[in-house]
Amino acid sequence: MLDLKTIREHPQDVERALESRGGVESIQRLLVLDADRRRRVTAVEALKAERNKATEEIAQAKRRGENPTDEMARMRKLGDEIKEEDQKIAEVERAMETVLLHLPNLPHPSVPVGGPDDNQEVRRWGTPRSFSFEPKPHWEVGERLGILDFERAAKLAKSRFVVLWGAGARLERALTQFMLDLHTREHGYREVWVPHLVNAETMANTGQLPKFEEQLFKTLEPEGERAFYLIPTAEVPLTCLHGGEILKEHELPKRYVAFTPCYRREAGAAGQDTRGMIRQHQFDKVELVKLATPRTSYDELESMVKNAEEVLKRLELPYRIVLLATGDMGFAAAKTYDLEVWLPGQGKHREISSCSNCEAFQARRAGIRYRPAAPGKAEFVHTLNGSGLAVGRTLIAILENFQEADGSVTIPPALRPYMDGIDRILPASV
RNA sequence: GGAGGGGUGGCCGAGCGGUUGAAGGCGCCGGUCUUGAAAACCGGAAUCCCGCAAGGGAUCGGGGGUUCGAAUCCCUCCCCCUCCGCCA
């Protein structure tokens, strides 16, 4: 959520910033509502001041043993007027809230303006391996090994699900463990285990609701009970852990890492990545979240990207870093770097991590503040999140980058301790 | 699921129709004392909204009601705790 004061004081700047993100047309409407609200508030507060004064006088009269029935009757009428006007104000405020909840975050000045074509490659690491044969896409590699099974997953659920068998399932677990160990032991993140079902308020706090409900799986609860949402990323529960709290500056930055499955409807993605396990309704992810002061949040973003990169480096997977343009960023982000891993089976880079600084956008919704060390009022923290990494896509990258001519797949050395020391996956005998 | 108890400021906790924006404690900030620190003592400080300001308004889990007036009474929802039952 954007800060209303900023919109009121610099409407042109906000409109310009939103040009490539949508929502410009809402600003004028917001300003009209805001002016209306302020006019009404001023008026009704004058009435309340009068009531408070009269109430005090009545109290004193009563103490003197009098019974000021005329004054009490007058106040009864005034009270009704106040109630009516308060309701109108509440109505205006609800309208403003609705508009604000649908406005995306403002991009940081360093973000290129435009759409996906304006994304900027920041750096590359690693050299894509040259194959003596035509590298296959991961689904072919995996099915030949008997570790990826899309048909049975479709039988159990539907398309965009997968079953991992044997060494495939083991590889998924090994990757998860490897990533968690790296981030907790070497990068200073605290491991957290969180609910996978959250309430609507939590979803709204990180920006998934109200605008993107069609992307979420929702539980069906008995009449009168509130539904839960399946998390599309651990960013949601991790970021909201300190919702409504005031943290101390010396506690910041908070660095959290959690492993969770992620559930996404992928509405609107029909026809995209239908083969393989690039785009699934359920996938595992190791997620990094930080809460930081505004002063350090952009340094924290850079180090978060490095933390995610380190996973790819140790797994010897070539990648590149891309700074997303304004129009390609997520709703809550002010600045986002994507990590794209090289997939030889597809002959292109694909997103495997996305690291964002959301500044105060989510903190304002969730009410996450901190008290500065120097005397002063509590301020909103900045929230950051990034994948460290998407586990399924990492598995894909290994299958494609480490496939051999005989159909086997080499295990990257860094992962072998997590795979009982085996150095390759051979076709299973079922 | 059944029966009780409870949600108050950064935290703990008193208040249970008007003098309570709210006692007390802890923590925090400033000062006295001290070589320095601690302790002790003195003083200070809630948040948000409207307003150029003076000032005003709102806020005691959320919403609604009673009343001239509600942290205090009533209704409702949410959450937490204890005991019983059931259960991975």
Tab-separated table of N, CA, C and O in Angstrom, chain A residues 159-253:
chain	number	residue	atom	x	y	z
A	159	SER	N	-3.115	-31.962	-14.762
A	159	SER	CA	-1.858	-31.545	-15.366
A	159	SER	C	-1.223	-30.453	-14.511
A	159	SER	O	-1.887	-29.850	-13.669
A	160	ARG	N	0.054	-30.207	-14.772
A	160	ARG	CA	0.844	-29.273	-13.954
A	160	ARG	C	1.106	-29.791	-12.545
A	160	ARG	O	1.257	-29.026	-11.600
A	161	PHE	N	1.086	-31.113	-12.424
A	161	PHE	CA	1.591	-31.724	-11.190
A	161	PHE	C	2.596	-32.774	-11.617
A	161	PHE	O	2.593	-33.205	-12.772
A	162	VAL	N	3.453	-33.168	-10.697
A	162	VAL	CA	4.453	-34.179	-11.031
A	162	VAL	C	4.637	-35.130	-9.859
A	162	VAL	O	4.417	-34.748	-8.706
A	163	VAL	N	5.002	-36.348	-10.177
A	163	VAL	CA	5.426	-37.317	-9.170
A	163	VAL	C	6.922	-37.529	-9.356
A	163	VAL	O	7.382	-37.687	-10.485
A	164	LEU	N	7.662	-37.474	-8.269
A	164	LEU	CA	9.090	-37.761	-8.321
A	164	LEU	C	9.326	-39.141	-7.722
A	164	LEU	O	8.849	-39.435	-6.635
A	165	TRP	N	10.040	-39.970	-8.438
A	165	TRP	CA	10.336	-41.318	-7.958
A	165	TRP	C	11.787	-41.438	-7.536
A	165	TRP	O	12.676	-40.840	-8.151
A	166	GLY	N	12.028	-42.243	-6.540
A	166	GLY	CA	13.382	-42.667	-6.187
A	166	GLY	C	14.393	-41.548	-6.098
A	166	GLY	O	14.257	-40.637	-5.288
A	167	ALA	N	15.396	-41.595	-6.955
A	167	ALA	CA	16.477	-40.625	-6.913
A	167	ALA	C	15.977	-39.205	-7.201
A	167	ALA	O	16.590	-38.229	-6.763
A	168	GLY	N	14.854	-39.104	-7.917
A	168	GLY	CA	14.279	-37.782	-8.187
A	168	GLY	C	13.758	-37.157	-6.908
A	168	GLY	O	14.027	-35.991	-6.598
A	169	ALA	N	12.999	-37.956	-6.145
A	169	ALA	CA	12.482	-37.481	-4.862
A	169	ALA	C	13.651	-37.174	-3.931
A	169	ALA	O	13.653	-36.175	-3.208
A	170	ARG	N	14.642	-38.031	-3.973
A	170	ARG	CA	15.816	-37.843	-3.122
A	170	ARG	C	16.555	-36.564	-3.496
A	170	ARG	O	17.037	-35.828	-2.636
A	171	LEU	N	16.634	-36.284	-4.782
A	171	LEU	CA	17.315	-35.088	-5.265
A	171	LEU	C	16.588	-33.826	-4.779
A	171	LEU	O	17.221	-32.854	-4.358
A	172	GLU	N	15.279	-33.872	-4.820
A	172	GLU	CA	14.469	-32.746	-4.333
A	172	GLU	C	14.785	-32.493	-2.857
A	172	GLU	O	14.993	-31.361	-2.433
A	173	ARG	N	14.824	-33.553	-2.086
A	173	ARG	CA	15.102	-33.417	-0.649
A	173	ARG	C	16.521	-32.952	-0.415
A	173	ARG	O	16.778	-32.120	0.459
A	174	ALA	N	17.470	-33.488	-1.188
A	174	ALA	CA	18.881	-33.112	-1.032
A	174	ALA	C	19.072	-31.623	-1.326
A	174	ALA	O	19.780	-30.916	-0.599
A	175	LEU	N	18.437	-31.162	-2.372
A	175	LEU	CA	18.563	-29.746	-2.738
A	175	LEU	C	18.022	-28.852	-1.630
A	175	LEU	O	18.628	-27.835	-1.281
A	176	THR	N	16.874	-29.233	-1.102
A	176	THR	CA	16.261	-28.450	-0.033
A	176	THR	C	17.198	-28.352	1.163
A	176	THR	O	17.468	-27.267	1.684
A	177	GLN	N	17.706	-29.499	1.554
A	177	GLN	CA	18.596	-29.563	2.707
A	177	GLN	C	19.863	-28.748	2.460
A	177	GLN	O	20.315	-28.004	3.323
A	178	PHE	N	20.410	-28.883	1.278
A	178	PHE	CA	21.623	-28.162	0.902
A	178	PHE	C	21.400	-26.647	0.988
A	178	PHE	O	22.205	-25.906	1.558
A	179	MET	N	20.296	-26.203	0.458
A	179	MET	CA	20.016	-24.753	0.458
A	179	MET	C	19.803	-24.228	1.875
A	179	MET	O	20.344	-23.178	2.246
A	180	LEU	N	19.037	-24.964	2.665
A	180	LEU	CA	18.785	-24.524	4.044
A	180	LEU	C	20.087	-24.473	4.835
A	180	LEU	O	20.339	-23.524	5.585
A	181	ASP	N	20.928	-25.472	4.650
A	181	ASP	CA	22.203	-25.492	5.369
A	181	ASP	C	23.069	-24.308	4.974
A	181	ASP	O	23.658	-23.639	5.826
A	182	LEU	N	23.136	-24.032	3.703
A	182	LEU	CA	23.957	-22.917	3.228
A	182	LEU	C	23.483	-21.587	3.836
A	182	LEU	O	24.288	-20.802	4.356
A	183	HIS	N	22.185	-21.349	3.768
A	183	HIS	CA	21.680	-20.050	4.234
A	183	HIS	C	21.722	-19.912	5.747
A	183	HIS	O	21.922	-18.811	6.262
A	184	THR	N	21.523	-21.009	6.459
A	184	THR	CA	21.557	-20.900	7.920
A	184	THR	C	22.987	-20.900	8.448
A	184	THR	O	23.313	-20.132	9.341
A	185	ARG	N	23.861	-21.734	7.877
A	185	ARG	CA	25.218	-21.854	8.418
A	185	ARG	C	26.126	-20.732	7.954
A	185	ARG	O	26.976	-20.267	8.698
A	186	GLU	N	25.961	-20.312	6.707
A	186	GLU	CA	26.942	-19.382	6.155
A	186	GLU	C	26.404	-17.978	5.878
A	186	GLU	O	27.158	-17.030	5.778
A	187	HIS	N	25.089	-17.864	5.698
A	187	HIS	CA	24.550	-16.552	5.315
A	187	HIS	C	23.779	-15.852	6.441
A	187	HIS	O	23.230	-14.769	6.237
A	188	GLY	N	23.686	-16.492	7.590
A	188	GLY	CA	23.102	-15.809	8.744
A	188	GLY	C	21.590	-15.727	8.788
A	188	GLY	O	21.042	-14.842	9.445
A	189	TYR	N	20.915	-16.634	8.098
A	189	TYR	CA	19.446	-16.632	8.164
A	189	TYR	C	18.981	-17.584	9.255
A	189	TYR	O	19.611	-18.616	9.495
A	190	ARG	N	17.875	-17.264	9.888
A	190	ARG	CA	17.298	-18.134	10.895
A	190	ARG	C	16.208	-18.979	10.243
A	190	ARG	O	15.315	-18.454	9.573
A	191	GLU	N	16.292	-20.271	10.477
A	191	GLU	CA	15.313	-21.162	9.852
A	191	GLU	C	13.975	-21.078	10.573
A	191	GLU	O	13.916	-21.051	11.799
A	192	VAL	N	12.919	-21.025	9.799
A	192	VAL	CA	11.565	-20.899	10.350
A	192	VAL	C	10.665	-21.924	9.675
A	192	VAL	O	10.831	-22.197	8.481
A	193	TRP	N	9.755	-22.460	10.444
A	193	TRP	CA	8.751	-23.372	9.883
A	193	TRP	C	7.392	-22.715	10.079
A	193	TRP	O	7.062	-22.319	11.194
A	194	VAL	N	6.633	-22.567	9.009
A	194	VAL	CA	5.445	-21.709	9.053
A	194	VAL	C	4.198	-22.424	8.528
A	194	VAL	O	4.312	-23.444	7.851
A	195	PRO	N	3.015	-21.876	8.854
A	195	PRO	CA	1.780	-22.428	8.277
A	195	PRO	C	1.761	-22.276	6.757
A	195	PRO	O	2.254	-21.289	6.220
A	196	HIS	N	1.177	-23.285	6.088
A	196	HIS	CA	1.009	-23.210	4.636
A	196	HIS	C	-0.369	-22.695	4.267
A	196	HIS	O	-0.648	-22.426	3.105
A	197	LEU	N	-1.245	-22.638	5.259
A	197	LEU	CA	-2.573	-22.076	5.068
A	197	LEU	C	-2.628	-20.796	5.886
A	197	LEU	O	-2.286	-20.805	7.065
A	198	VAL	N	-3.048	-19.713	5.255
A	198	VAL	CA	-3.119	-18.453	5.996
A	198	VAL	C	-4.463	-17.794	5.750
A	198	VAL	O	-5.187	-18.155	4.811
A	199	ASN	N	-4.796	-16.811	6.580
A	199	ASN	CA	-6.081	-16.134	6.419
A	199	ASN	C	-5.986	-14.994	5.397
A	199	ASN	O	-4.897	-14.637	4.941
A	200	ALA	N	-7.137	-14.437	5.073
A	200	ALA	CA	-7.208	-13.419	4.018
A	200	ALA	C	-6.408	-12.172	4.377
A	200	ALA	O	-5.789	-11.548	3.516
A	201	GLU	N	-6.402	-11.836	5.652
A	201	GLU	CA	-5.688	-10.635	6.064
A	201	GLU	C	-4.191	-10.769	5.782
A	201	GLU	O	-3.554	-9.840	5.287
A	202	THR	N	-3.657	-11.927	6.103
A	202	THR	CA	-2.234	-12.165	5.843
A	202	THR	C	-1.937	-12.057	4.347
A	202	THR	O	-0.940	-11.460	3.945
A	203	MET	N	-2.817	-12.620	3.540
A	203	MET	CA	-2.625	-12.543	2.083
A	203	MET	C	-2.689	-11.098	1.594
A	203	MET	O	-1.964	-10.699	0.687
A	204	ALA	N	-3.563	-10.313	2.207
A	204	ALA	CA	-3.684	-8.913	1.795
A	204	ALA	C	-2.449	-8.128	2.221
A	204	ALA	O	-2.006	-7.216	1.516
A	205	ASN	N	-1.873	-8.494	3.345
A	205	ASN	CA	-0.723	-7.754	3.859
A	205	ASN	C	0.491	-7.826	2.942
A	205	ASN	O	1.278	-6.890	2.868
A	206	THR	N	0.665	-8.934	2.264
A	206	THR	CA	1.806	-9.018	1.357
A	206	THR	C	1.437	-8.616	-0.068
A	206	THR	O	2.303	-8.594	-0.937
A	207	GLY	N	0.139	-8.353	-0.317
A	207	GLY	CA	-0.261	-7.848	-1.624
A	207	GLY	C	-0.892	-8.880	-2.549
A	207	GLY	O	-1.257	-8.552	-3.673
A	208	GLN	N	-1.046	-10.129	-2.095
A	208	GLN	CA	-1.682	-11.151	-2.949
A	208	GLN	C	-3.177	-10.866	-3.110
A	208	GLN	O	-3.761	-11.147	-4.140
A	209	LEU	N	-3.768	-10.322	-2.065
A	209	LEU	CA	-5.178	-9.940	-2.109
A	209	LEU	C	-5.244	-8.425	-1.952
A	209	LEU	O	-4.331	-7.843	-1.389
A	210	PRO	N	-6.303	-7.766	-2.416
A	210	PRO	CA	-7.483	-8.349	-3.048
A	210	PRO	C	-7.337	-8.566	-4.552
A	210	PRO	O	-8.222	-9.126	-5.172
A	211	LYS	N	-6.217	-8.173	-5.141
A	211	LYS	CA	-6.159	-8.083	-6.594
A	211	LYS	C	-5.899	-9.401	-7.312
A	211	LYS	O	-6.223	-9.537	-8.485
A	212	PHE	N	-5.283	-10.369	-6.622
A	212	PHE	CA	-4.842	-11.569	-7.342
A	212	PHE	C	-5.456	-12.854	-6.798
A	212	PHE	O	-4.835	-13.900	-6.794
A	213	GLU	N	-6.692	-12.730	-6.350
A	213	GLU	CA	-7.365	-13.886	-5.755
A	213	GLU	C	-7.424	-15.069	-6.710
A	213	GLU	O	-7.309	-16.219	-6.293
A	214	GLU	N	-7.563	-14.794	-8.024
A	214	GLU	CA	-7.700	-15.886	-8.990
A	214	GLU	C	-6.434	-16.720	-9.122
A	214	GLU	O	-6.446	-17.776	-9.720
A	215	GLN	N	-5.324	-16.240	-8.537
A	215	GLN	CA	-4.075	-17.005	-8.598
A	215	GLN	C	-3.924	-17.959	-7.410
A	215	GLN	O	-2.962	-18.710	-7.344
A	216	LEU	N	-4.864	-17.863	-6.454
A	216	LEU	CA	-4.688	-18.598	-5.198
A	216	LEU	C	-5.648	-19.769	-5.067
A	216	LEU	O	-6.786	-19.716	-5.546
A	217	PHE	N	-5.188	-20.807	-4.401
A	217	PHE	CA	-6.074	-21.886	-3.977
A	217	PHE	C	-6.679	-21.490	-2.635
A	217	PHE	O	-5.980	-20.984	-1.754
A	218	LYS	N	-7.978	-21.740	-2.521
A	218	LYS	CA	-8.712	-21.289	-1.340
A	218	LYS	C	-9.492	-22.462	-0.773
A	218	LYS	O	-10.072	-23.234	-1.536
A	219	THR	N	-9.529	-22.588	0.537
A	219	THR	CA	-10.278	-23.695	1.130
A	219	THR	C	-11.766	-23.358	1.178
A	219	THR	O	-12.147	-22.188	1.187
A	220	LEU	N	-12.567	-24.423	1.224
A	220	LEU	CA	-14.009	-24.260	1.299
A	220	LEU	C	-14.407	-24.566	2.735
A	220	LEU	O	-14.330	-25.710	3.166
A	221	GLU	N	-14.809	-23.559	3.473
A	221	GLU	CA	-15.162	-23.746	4.880
A	221	GLU	C	-16.670	-23.772	5.057
A	221	GLU	O	-17.400	-23.254	4.220
A	222	PRO	N	-17.151	-24.369	6.141
A	222	PRO	CA	-18.586	-24.386	6.400
A	222	PRO	C	-19.154	-22.969	6.439
A	222	PRO	O	-18.431	-22.018	6.767
A	223	GLU	N	-20.406	-22.861	6.101
A	223	GLU	CA	-21.109	-21.579	6.101
A	223	GLU	C	-20.768	-20.752	7.349
A	223	GLU	O	-20.824	-21.255	8.458
A	224	GLY	N	-20.393	-19.513	7.114
A	224	GLY	CA	-20.146	-18.631	8.246
A	224	GLY	C	-18.724	-18.676	8.769
A	224	GLY	O	-18.359	-17.887	9.631
A	225	GLU	N	-17.913	-19.599	8.276
A	225	GLU	CA	-16.527	-19.641	8.723
A	225	GLU	C	-15.605	-19.123	7.629
A	225	GLU	O	-15.884	-19.261	6.449
A	226	ARG	N	-14.506	-18.555	8.062
A	226	ARG	CA	-13.622	-17.911	7.100
A	226	ARG	C	-12.687	-18.905	6.435
A	226	ARG	O	-12.130	-19.784	7.087
A	227	ALA	N	-12.522	-18.724	5.152
A	227	ALA	CA	-11.692	-19.644	4.366
A	227	ALA	C	-10.216	-19.367	4.608
A	227	ALA	O	-9.826	-18.292	5.057
A	228	PHE	N	-9.403	-20.341	4.275
A	228	PHE	CA	-7.957	-20.180	4.286
A	228	PHE	C	-7.460	-20.169	2.852
A	228	PHE	O	-8.123	-20.653	1.933
A	229	TYR	N	-6.267	-19.630	2.696
A	229	TYR	CA	-5.618	-19.639	1.386
A	229	TYR	C	-4.328	-20.448	1.492
A	229	TYR	O	-3.599	-20.327	2.480
A	230	LEU	N	-4.032	-21.227	0.473
A	230	LEU	CA	-2.748	-21.928	0.421
A	230	LEU	C	-1.697	-20.931	-0.043
A	230	LEU	O	-1.908	-20.206	-1.015
A	231	ILE	N	-0.588	-20.914	0.642
A	231	ILE	CA	0.427	-19.914	0.314
A	231	ILE	C	1.018	-20.163	-1.074
A	231	ILE	O	1.332	-21.291	-1.434
A	232	PRO	N	1.175	-19.104	-1.869
A	232	PRO	CA	1.815	-19.223	-3.178
A	232	PRO	C	3.338	-19.104	-3.036
A	232	PRO	O	4.066	-19.327	-3.993
A	233	THR	N	3.794	-18.732	-1.849
A	233	THR	CA	5.208	-18.585	-1.530
A	233	THR	C	5.319	-18.375	-0.033
A	233	THR	O	4.421	-17.817	0.590
A	234	ALA	N	6.448	-18.796	0.546
A	234	ALA	CA	6.652	-18.603	1.986
A	234	ALA	C	6.876	-17.135	2.322
A	234	ALA	O	6.872	-16.753	3.482
A	235	GLU	N	7.053	-16.317	1.300
A	235	GLU	CA	7.150	-14.869	1.526
A	235	GLU	C	5.961	-14.384	2.351
A	235	GLU	O	6.113	-13.516	3.211
A	236	VAL	N	4.791	-14.959	2.081
A	236	VAL	CA	3.573	-14.483	2.741
A	236	VAL	C	3.639	-14.667	4.263
A	236	VAL	O	3.586	-13.683	5.005
A	237	PRO	N	3.771	-15.912	4.760
A	237	PRO	CA	3.849	-16.050	6.213
A	237	PRO	C	5.121	-15.455	6.819
A	237	PRO	O	5.069	-14.873	7.899
A	238	LEU	N	6.239	-15.573	6.148
A	238	LEU	CA	7.496	-15.063	6.721
A	238	LEU	C	7.437	-13.549	6.907
A	238	LEU	O	7.822	-13.020	7.947
A	239	THR	N	6.960	-12.856	5.886
A	239	THR	CA	6.928	-11.399	5.954
A	239	THR	C	5.975	-10.929	7.048
A	239	THR	O	6.231	-9.939	7.717
A	240	CYS	N	4.890	-11.676	7.244
A	240	CYS	CA	3.861	-11.240	8.192
A	240	CYS	C	4.123	-11.701	9.621
A	240	CYS	O	3.320	-11.408	10.507
A	241	LEU	N	5.209	-12.420	9.839
A	241	LEU	CA	5.501	-12.918	11.193
A	241	LEU	C	5.436	-11.803	12.231
A	241	LEU	O	4.947	-12.002	13.334
A	242	HIS	N	5.936	-10.642	11.886
A	242	HIS	CA	5.995	-9.544	12.853
A	242	HIS	C	4.917	-8.493	12.602
A	242	HIS	O	5.069	-7.344	13.009
A	243	GLY	N	3.847	-8.897	11.935
A	243	GLY	CA	2.739	-7.980	11.675
A	243	GLY	C	2.214	-7.392	12.975
A	243	GLY	O	2.060	-8.106	13.958
A	244	GLY	N	1.979	-6.071	12.983
A	244	GLY	CA	1.437	-5.419	14.172
A	244	GLY	C	2.448	-5.232	15.286
A	244	GLY	O	2.080	-4.802	16.376
A	245	GLU	N	3.703	-5.512	15.021
A	245	GLU	CA	4.718	-5.372	16.072
A	245	GLU	C	5.589	-4.140	15.843
A	245	GLU	O	5.702	-3.646	14.735
A	246	ILE	N	6.182	-3.690	16.932
A	246	ILE	CA	7.187	-2.634	16.838
A	246	ILE	C	8.515	-3.238	17.261
A	246	ILE	O	8.692	-3.604	18.415
A	247	LEU	N	9.424	-3.337	16.337
A	247	LEU	CA	10.714	-3.969	16.606
A	247	LEU	C	11.709	-2.911	17.062
A	247	LEU	O	11.496	-1.723	16.859
A	248	LYS	N	12.782	-3.377	17.672
A	248	LYS	CA	13.835	-2.443	18.060
A	248	LYS	C	14.869	-2.388	16.937
A	248	LYS	O	15.132	-3.404	16.290
A	249	GLU	N	15.445	-1.226	16.745
A	249	GLU	CA	16.367	-1.089	15.620
A	249	GLU	C	17.518	-2.084	15.696
A	249	GLU	O	17.940	-2.634	14.680
A	250	HIS	N	17.996	-2.355	16.906
A	250	HIS	CA	19.153	-3.258	17.006
A	250	HIS	C	18.794	-4.706	16.654
A	250	HIS	O	19.686	-5.533	16.491
A	251	GLU	N	17.499	-5.001	16.572
A	251	GLU	CA	17.082	-6.353	16.164
A	251	GLU	C	17.168	-6.519	14.640
A	251	GLU	O	17.054	-7.624	14.126
A	252	LEU	N	17.285	-5.402	13.946
A	252	LEU	CA	17.256	-5.440	12.481
A	252	LEU	C	18.687	-5.487	11.919
A	252	LEU	O	19.596	-4.948	12.541
A	253	PRO	N	18.902	-6.058	10.763
A	253	PRO	CA	17.882	-6.714	9.961
A	253	PRO	C	17.551	-8.107	10.492
A	253	PRO	O	18.406	-8.782	11.053
